[in-house]
């Protein structure tokens, strides 16, 4: 805390302090939405004090420099204190220039790219008046039914932590003019909602929580993230926003986080619905005791904190602490000196969607795409006469992803646009079928087949509507709708040269597609430049290098399915996977293995891994070992490869996963080129939450793996002595 903010605090009344802890929508401050005496819109239910509405500390969600300035001016004009508010916003996978959904960015296995993308989003957002983004979302996910897997970086705690760090660094930079403060979310374990149903119960052991779910939030905290958002869900029976164990004991006391903690939208009131608090007043007490500073879109603090202080249940010092955190953030962001901060109408127009930003978005879409299957038909040759783009996702900009912030479908390059830009008039389009999950209309298939029959190759754009993933969008069926398979089958009957461009916000259970389609390029929801990237990849102008960070199941019945599982007492041997073996941990009607494992993704070139080396067979806690491999590009294309490094702790006081990702490096090799990739093993890397819940390593044997994906085999062992 600075002297300056301490002084400001001293000049504030208790009411003014309490209103700093309030967050409402920015549109409240648009003159047309609000008159000084009336609060309308979603905020009207909050019953805030009309006198104090212009003393509210922060607000959320409004895009555009002009409207931000309007809101700012109206606020400052009516505020008595004239304490500048902070404008916050969900800038999730880009601001105006959208890049692929975060599950896609993770598939790039490229920390630098993730950082650059966050920095680009921060620049666009800050020019629009945003000071804080509610990102990164780093919830570990194992259930593809959950719509919010699109915002996550997947199922691995190490990779999630790396992406969390890179993203926080990208957003926050040195907290300059073009940076925004990041808010890591949703603390904690929101990604473990039972049955993949949003907002649902989360229940797990403390060990699982600490081992898998907490590390990525911790990485964000270690990277200096300014804010943390609590999750909607309960953990061990207590809603996160009022969960003292999580917020006070772990986040604040154990990790030393002294930044701002904010609730999720309406979560204070939801404590009552959960049955964890009696009423709004009780929610205010519980959240304050847990250590939550800001309530988002409720008025529990605003209406009841004063009473709680008078009754001696909450001390004014507790409130002061929270207010100071918010004032300190305002100071760090520079709004105490310049309440407009970086908002700039002209510059924002120039910067948003500028060629450099589009180029970066395209690069990200190219590097995020995952080639799931290729029978050898890809890349297509540009030197053809006719190309058919077919499918419900072929001519729409609605592939930019569901959390589009300021991005617009009409500014997004569709696959058809991208193909035309690359190949000109040779490209024609037919929709083929509708996109809705319950669509049954097959009447457009004939026309699509006519086009396919007279074309040299077909780009079949299948998948799910972008609004089928994201908050509140969970699915119990994650295969393609039957009508899309009918389209595929009939197109294939007239033209075998078909590559499926798959658009999805989650891993899909597409065994049938894998069985039928000659090639599948998973584009995720690729953002503003999705169509250009798709065209470049399919026609060899770019080479796929993405690798999935969330397992694709063969069937939903296998879920949750993830690579870093424990063995069992009766594991089914990998070589028996396709057989039925009684009394092993297995299914009668499905193999155990997934359709596509974690870390999997193909290229147009081939990479040969040889000469695996481990520098020794024993390591002390102070020592290190190195593991290395030679990777050679033996194919015809210059390409990138994500080299993955895993370790298995063979025996522990608690059972250990079959392998765990401990490092990765993305390299680029020209045809014939070879590179040695080296990973250093240190003792902290071997620590885990042991039987008595201490985080330490245990002596014994460790296996070492380096490979293309999570199915790679161990090549050496060492002893930690
Ligand atoms: C609810 C979502 O869970 C959260 O991620 C988001 O930041 C807030 N709404 C604000 O929009």
PDB file of N, CA and C and ligand atoms in Angstrom, residues 23 60-61 88-92 133-135 137 139 146 148 151 183 185-186 190 198-199 229-232 262-266 296-297 403 471-472, ligand 1:
ATOM      1  N   UNK A  23     -19.296  -3.668  -7.673  1.00  0.00           N
ATOM      2  CA  UNK A  23     -19.120  -3.633  -9.131  1.00  0.00           C
ATOM      3  C   UNK A  23     -20.464  -3.789  -9.826  1.00  0.00           C
ATOM      4  N   UNK A  60     -18.277  -3.218 -15.087  1.00  0.00           N
ATOM      5  CA  UNK A  60     -17.886  -4.240 -16.065  1.00  0.00           C
ATOM      6  C   UNK A  60     -18.685  -4.157 -17.353  1.00  0.00           C
ATOM      7  N   UNK A  61     -18.019  -4.620 -18.389  1.00  0.00           N
ATOM      8  CA  UNK A  61     -18.638  -4.963 -19.657  1.00  0.00           C
ATOM      9  C   UNK A  61     -19.275  -3.843 -20.468  1.00  0.00           C
ATOM     10  N   UNK A  88     -13.782  -2.811 -16.263  1.00  0.00           N
ATOM     11  CA  UNK A  88     -13.301  -4.183 -16.460  1.00  0.00           C
ATOM     12  C   UNK A  88     -14.124  -4.864 -17.553  1.00  0.00           C
ATOM     13  N   UNK A  89     -13.543  -5.889 -18.133  1.00  0.00           N
ATOM     14  CA  UNK A  89     -14.184  -6.493 -19.311  1.00  0.00           C
ATOM     15  C   UNK A  89     -13.661  -7.919 -19.497  1.00  0.00           C
ATOM     16  N   UNK A  90     -14.479  -8.765 -20.081  1.00  0.00           N
ATOM     17  CA  UNK A  90     -14.000 -10.105 -20.426  1.00  0.00           C
ATOM     18  C   UNK A  90     -13.286 -10.054 -21.773  1.00  0.00           C
ATOM     19  N   UNK A  91     -11.978  -9.911 -21.728  1.00  0.00           N
ATOM     20  CA  UNK A  91     -11.193  -9.972 -22.968  1.00  0.00           C
ATOM     21  C   UNK A  91     -10.559 -11.363 -22.952  1.00  0.00           C
ATOM     22  N   UNK A  92     -11.168 -12.295 -23.641  1.00  0.00           N
ATOM     23  CA  UNK A  92     -10.855 -13.704 -23.404  1.00  0.00           C
ATOM     24  C   UNK A  92      -9.947 -14.286 -24.493  1.00  0.00           C
ATOM     25  N   UNK A 133      -8.808  -7.081 -17.467  1.00  0.00           N
ATOM     26  CA  UNK A 133      -9.538  -8.147 -18.159  1.00  0.00           C
ATOM     27  C   UNK A 133      -9.788  -9.303 -17.201  1.00  0.00           C
ATOM     28  N   UNK A 134     -10.960  -9.885 -17.325  1.00  0.00           N
ATOM     29  CA  UNK A 134     -11.268 -11.074 -16.528  1.00  0.00           C
ATOM     30  C   UNK A 134     -10.668 -12.292 -17.221  1.00  0.00           C
ATOM     31  N   UNK A 135      -9.382 -12.359 -17.250  1.00  0.00           N
ATOM     32  CA  UNK A 135      -8.676 -13.448 -17.906  1.00  0.00           C
ATOM     33  C   UNK A 135      -7.259 -13.448 -17.342  1.00  0.00           C
ATOM     34  N   UNK A 137      -8.508 -17.470 -17.901  1.00  0.00           N
ATOM     35  CA  UNK A 137      -9.242 -18.546 -17.253  1.00  0.00           C
ATOM     36  C   UNK A 137      -8.312 -19.749 -17.311  1.00  0.00           C
ATOM     37  N   UNK A 139      -8.829 -22.770 -15.559  1.00  0.00           N
ATOM     38  CA  UNK A 139      -9.438 -23.948 -14.935  1.00  0.00           C
ATOM     39  C   UNK A 139      -9.033 -25.220 -15.677  1.00  0.00           C
ATOM     40  N   UNK A 146     -18.565 -29.827 -20.787  1.00  0.00           N
ATOM     41  CA  UNK A 146     -18.578 -28.479 -20.202  1.00  0.00           C
ATOM     42  C   UNK A 146     -18.235 -27.449 -21.280  1.00  0.00           C
ATOM     43  N   UNK A 148     -17.286 -24.487 -21.146  1.00  0.00           N
ATOM     44  CA  UNK A 148     -16.215 -23.534 -20.923  1.00  0.00           C
ATOM     45  C   UNK A 148     -14.832 -24.127 -21.139  1.00  0.00           C
ATOM     46  N   UNK A 151     -12.396 -21.922 -23.095  1.00  0.00           N
ATOM     47  CA  UNK A 151     -11.612 -20.839 -22.493  1.00  0.00           C
ATOM     48  C   UNK A 151     -10.368 -21.337 -21.786  1.00  0.00           C
ATOM     49  N   UNK A 183      -6.924 -10.808 -14.445  1.00  0.00           N
ATOM     50  CA  UNK A 183      -7.675 -11.368 -13.318  1.00  0.00           C
ATOM     51  C   UNK A 183      -7.806 -12.862 -13.571  1.00  0.00           C
ATOM     52  N   UNK A 185      -8.927 -16.639 -13.225  1.00  0.00           N
ATOM     53  CA  UNK A 185     -10.192 -17.191 -12.747  1.00  0.00           C
ATOM     54  C   UNK A 185     -10.297 -18.654 -13.144  1.00  0.00           C
ATOM     55  N   UNK A 186     -11.210 -19.427 -12.623  1.00  0.00           N
ATOM     56  CA  UNK A 186     -12.154 -19.118 -11.562  1.00  0.00           C
ATOM     57  C   UNK A 186     -11.703 -19.934 -10.375  1.00  0.00           C
ATOM     58  N   UNK A 190     -13.276 -24.710 -10.931  1.00  0.00           N
ATOM     59  CA  UNK A 190     -14.568 -24.572 -11.629  1.00  0.00           C
ATOM     60  C   UNK A 190     -14.679 -25.592 -12.772  1.00  0.00           C
ATOM     61  N   UNK A 198     -22.475 -26.819 -16.288  1.00  0.00           N
ATOM     62  CA  UNK A 198     -21.974 -25.549 -15.760  1.00  0.00           C
ATOM     63  C   UNK A 198     -22.560 -25.249 -14.382  1.00  0.00           C
ATOM     64  N   UNK A 199     -21.746 -24.665 -13.559  1.00  0.00           N
ATOM     65  CA  UNK A 199     -22.096 -24.209 -12.205  1.00  0.00           C
ATOM     66  C   UNK A 199     -22.335 -25.367 -11.232  1.00  0.00           C
ATOM     67  N   UNK A 229     -10.428 -14.052  -9.519  1.00  0.00           N
ATOM     68  CA  UNK A 229     -11.886 -14.160  -9.428  1.00  0.00           C
ATOM     69  C   UNK A 229     -12.247 -15.518  -8.827  1.00  0.00           C
ATOM     70  N   UNK A 230     -13.141 -15.494  -7.868  1.00  0.00           N
ATOM     71  CA  UNK A 230     -13.581 -16.765  -7.280  1.00  0.00           C
ATOM     72  C   UNK A 230     -14.591 -17.439  -8.211  1.00  0.00           C
ATOM     73  N   UNK A 231     -14.730 -18.744  -8.020  1.00  0.00           N
ATOM     74  CA  UNK A 231     -15.609 -19.528  -8.897  1.00  0.00           C
ATOM     75  C   UNK A 231     -17.026 -19.591  -8.334  1.00  0.00           C
ATOM     76  N   UNK A 232     -17.953 -19.938  -9.208  1.00  0.00           N
ATOM     77  CA  UNK A 232     -19.359 -20.078  -8.795  1.00  0.00           C
ATOM     78  C   UNK A 232     -19.576 -21.298  -7.895  1.00  0.00           C
ATOM     79  N   UNK A 262     -12.135 -10.766  -6.538  1.00  0.00           N
ATOM     80  CA  UNK A 262     -13.485 -10.374  -6.950  1.00  0.00           C
ATOM     81  C   UNK A 262     -14.349 -11.630  -7.028  1.00  0.00           C
ATOM     82  N   UNK A 263     -15.623 -11.480  -6.751  1.00  0.00           N
ATOM     83  CA  UNK A 263     -16.542 -12.628  -6.891  1.00  0.00           C
ATOM     84  C   UNK A 263     -16.876 -12.786  -8.367  1.00  0.00           C
ATOM     85  N   UNK A 264     -17.487 -13.900  -8.723  1.00  0.00           N
ATOM     86  CA  UNK A 264     -18.072 -13.981 -10.059  1.00  0.00           C
ATOM     87  C   UNK A 264     -19.472 -13.347 -10.007  1.00  0.00           C
ATOM     88  N   UNK A 265     -20.036 -13.172 -11.187  1.00  0.00           N
ATOM     89  CA  UNK A 265     -21.281 -12.419 -11.389  1.00  0.00           C
ATOM     90  C   UNK A 265     -22.437 -12.971 -10.528  1.00  0.00           C
ATOM     91  N   UNK A 266     -22.864 -12.177  -9.582  1.00  0.00           N
ATOM     92  CA  UNK A 266     -24.027 -12.577  -8.776  1.00  0.00           C
ATOM     93  C   UNK A 266     -23.737 -13.630  -7.726  1.00  0.00           C
ATOM     94  N   UNK A 296     -19.372  -8.702  -7.479  1.00  0.00           N
ATOM     95  CA  UNK A 296     -19.769  -8.392  -8.844  1.00  0.00           C
ATOM     96  C   UNK A 296     -21.283  -8.567  -8.990  1.00  0.00           C
ATOM     97  N   UNK A 297     -21.952  -7.471  -9.283  1.00  0.00           N
ATOM     98  CA  UNK A 297     -23.375  -7.493  -9.596  1.00  0.00           C
ATOM     99  C   UNK A 297     -24.278  -8.051  -8.490  1.00  0.00           C
ATOM    100  N   UNK A 403     -16.578 -16.230 -27.150  1.00  0.00           N
ATOM    101  CA  UNK A 403     -16.402 -15.050 -26.272  1.00  0.00           C
ATOM    102  C   UNK A 403     -15.728 -13.956 -27.084  1.00  0.00           C
ATOM    103  N   UNK A 471     -19.771 -20.102 -21.750  1.00  0.00           N
ATOM    104  CA  UNK A 471     -20.513 -20.196 -20.488  1.00  0.00           C
ATOM    105  C   UNK A 471     -21.957 -20.645 -20.716  1.00  0.00           C
ATOM    106  N   UNK A 472     -22.391 -21.577 -19.900  1.00  0.00           N
ATOM    107  CA  UNK A 472     -23.785 -22.027 -19.946  1.00  0.00           C
ATOM    108  C   UNK A 472     -24.101 -22.941 -21.113  1.00  0.00           C
TER     109      UNK A 472
HETATM  110  C1  LIG B   1     -19.517 -14.849 -15.428  1.00  0.00           C
HETATM  111  C2  LIG B   1     -18.334 -15.672 -15.837  1.00  0.00           C
HETATM  112  O1  LIG B   1     -18.308 -16.881 -15.119  1.00  0.00           O
HETATM  113  C3  LIG B   1     -17.004 -14.969 -15.667  1.00  0.00           C
HETATM  114  O2  LIG B   1     -16.017 -15.745 -16.262  1.00  0.00           O
HETATM  115  C4  LIG B   1     -17.056 -13.590 -16.235  1.00  0.00           C
HETATM  116  O3  LIG B   1     -15.808 -12.967 -16.103  1.00  0.00           O
HETATM  117  C5  LIG B   1     -18.142 -12.792 -15.552  1.00  0.00           C
HETATM  118  N1  LIG B   1     -19.416 -13.435 -15.780  1.00  0.00           N
HETATM  119  C6  LIG B   1     -18.213 -11.349 -16.037  1.00  0.00           C
HETATM  120  O4  LIG B   1     -18.682 -11.282 -17.314  1.00  0.00           O
END
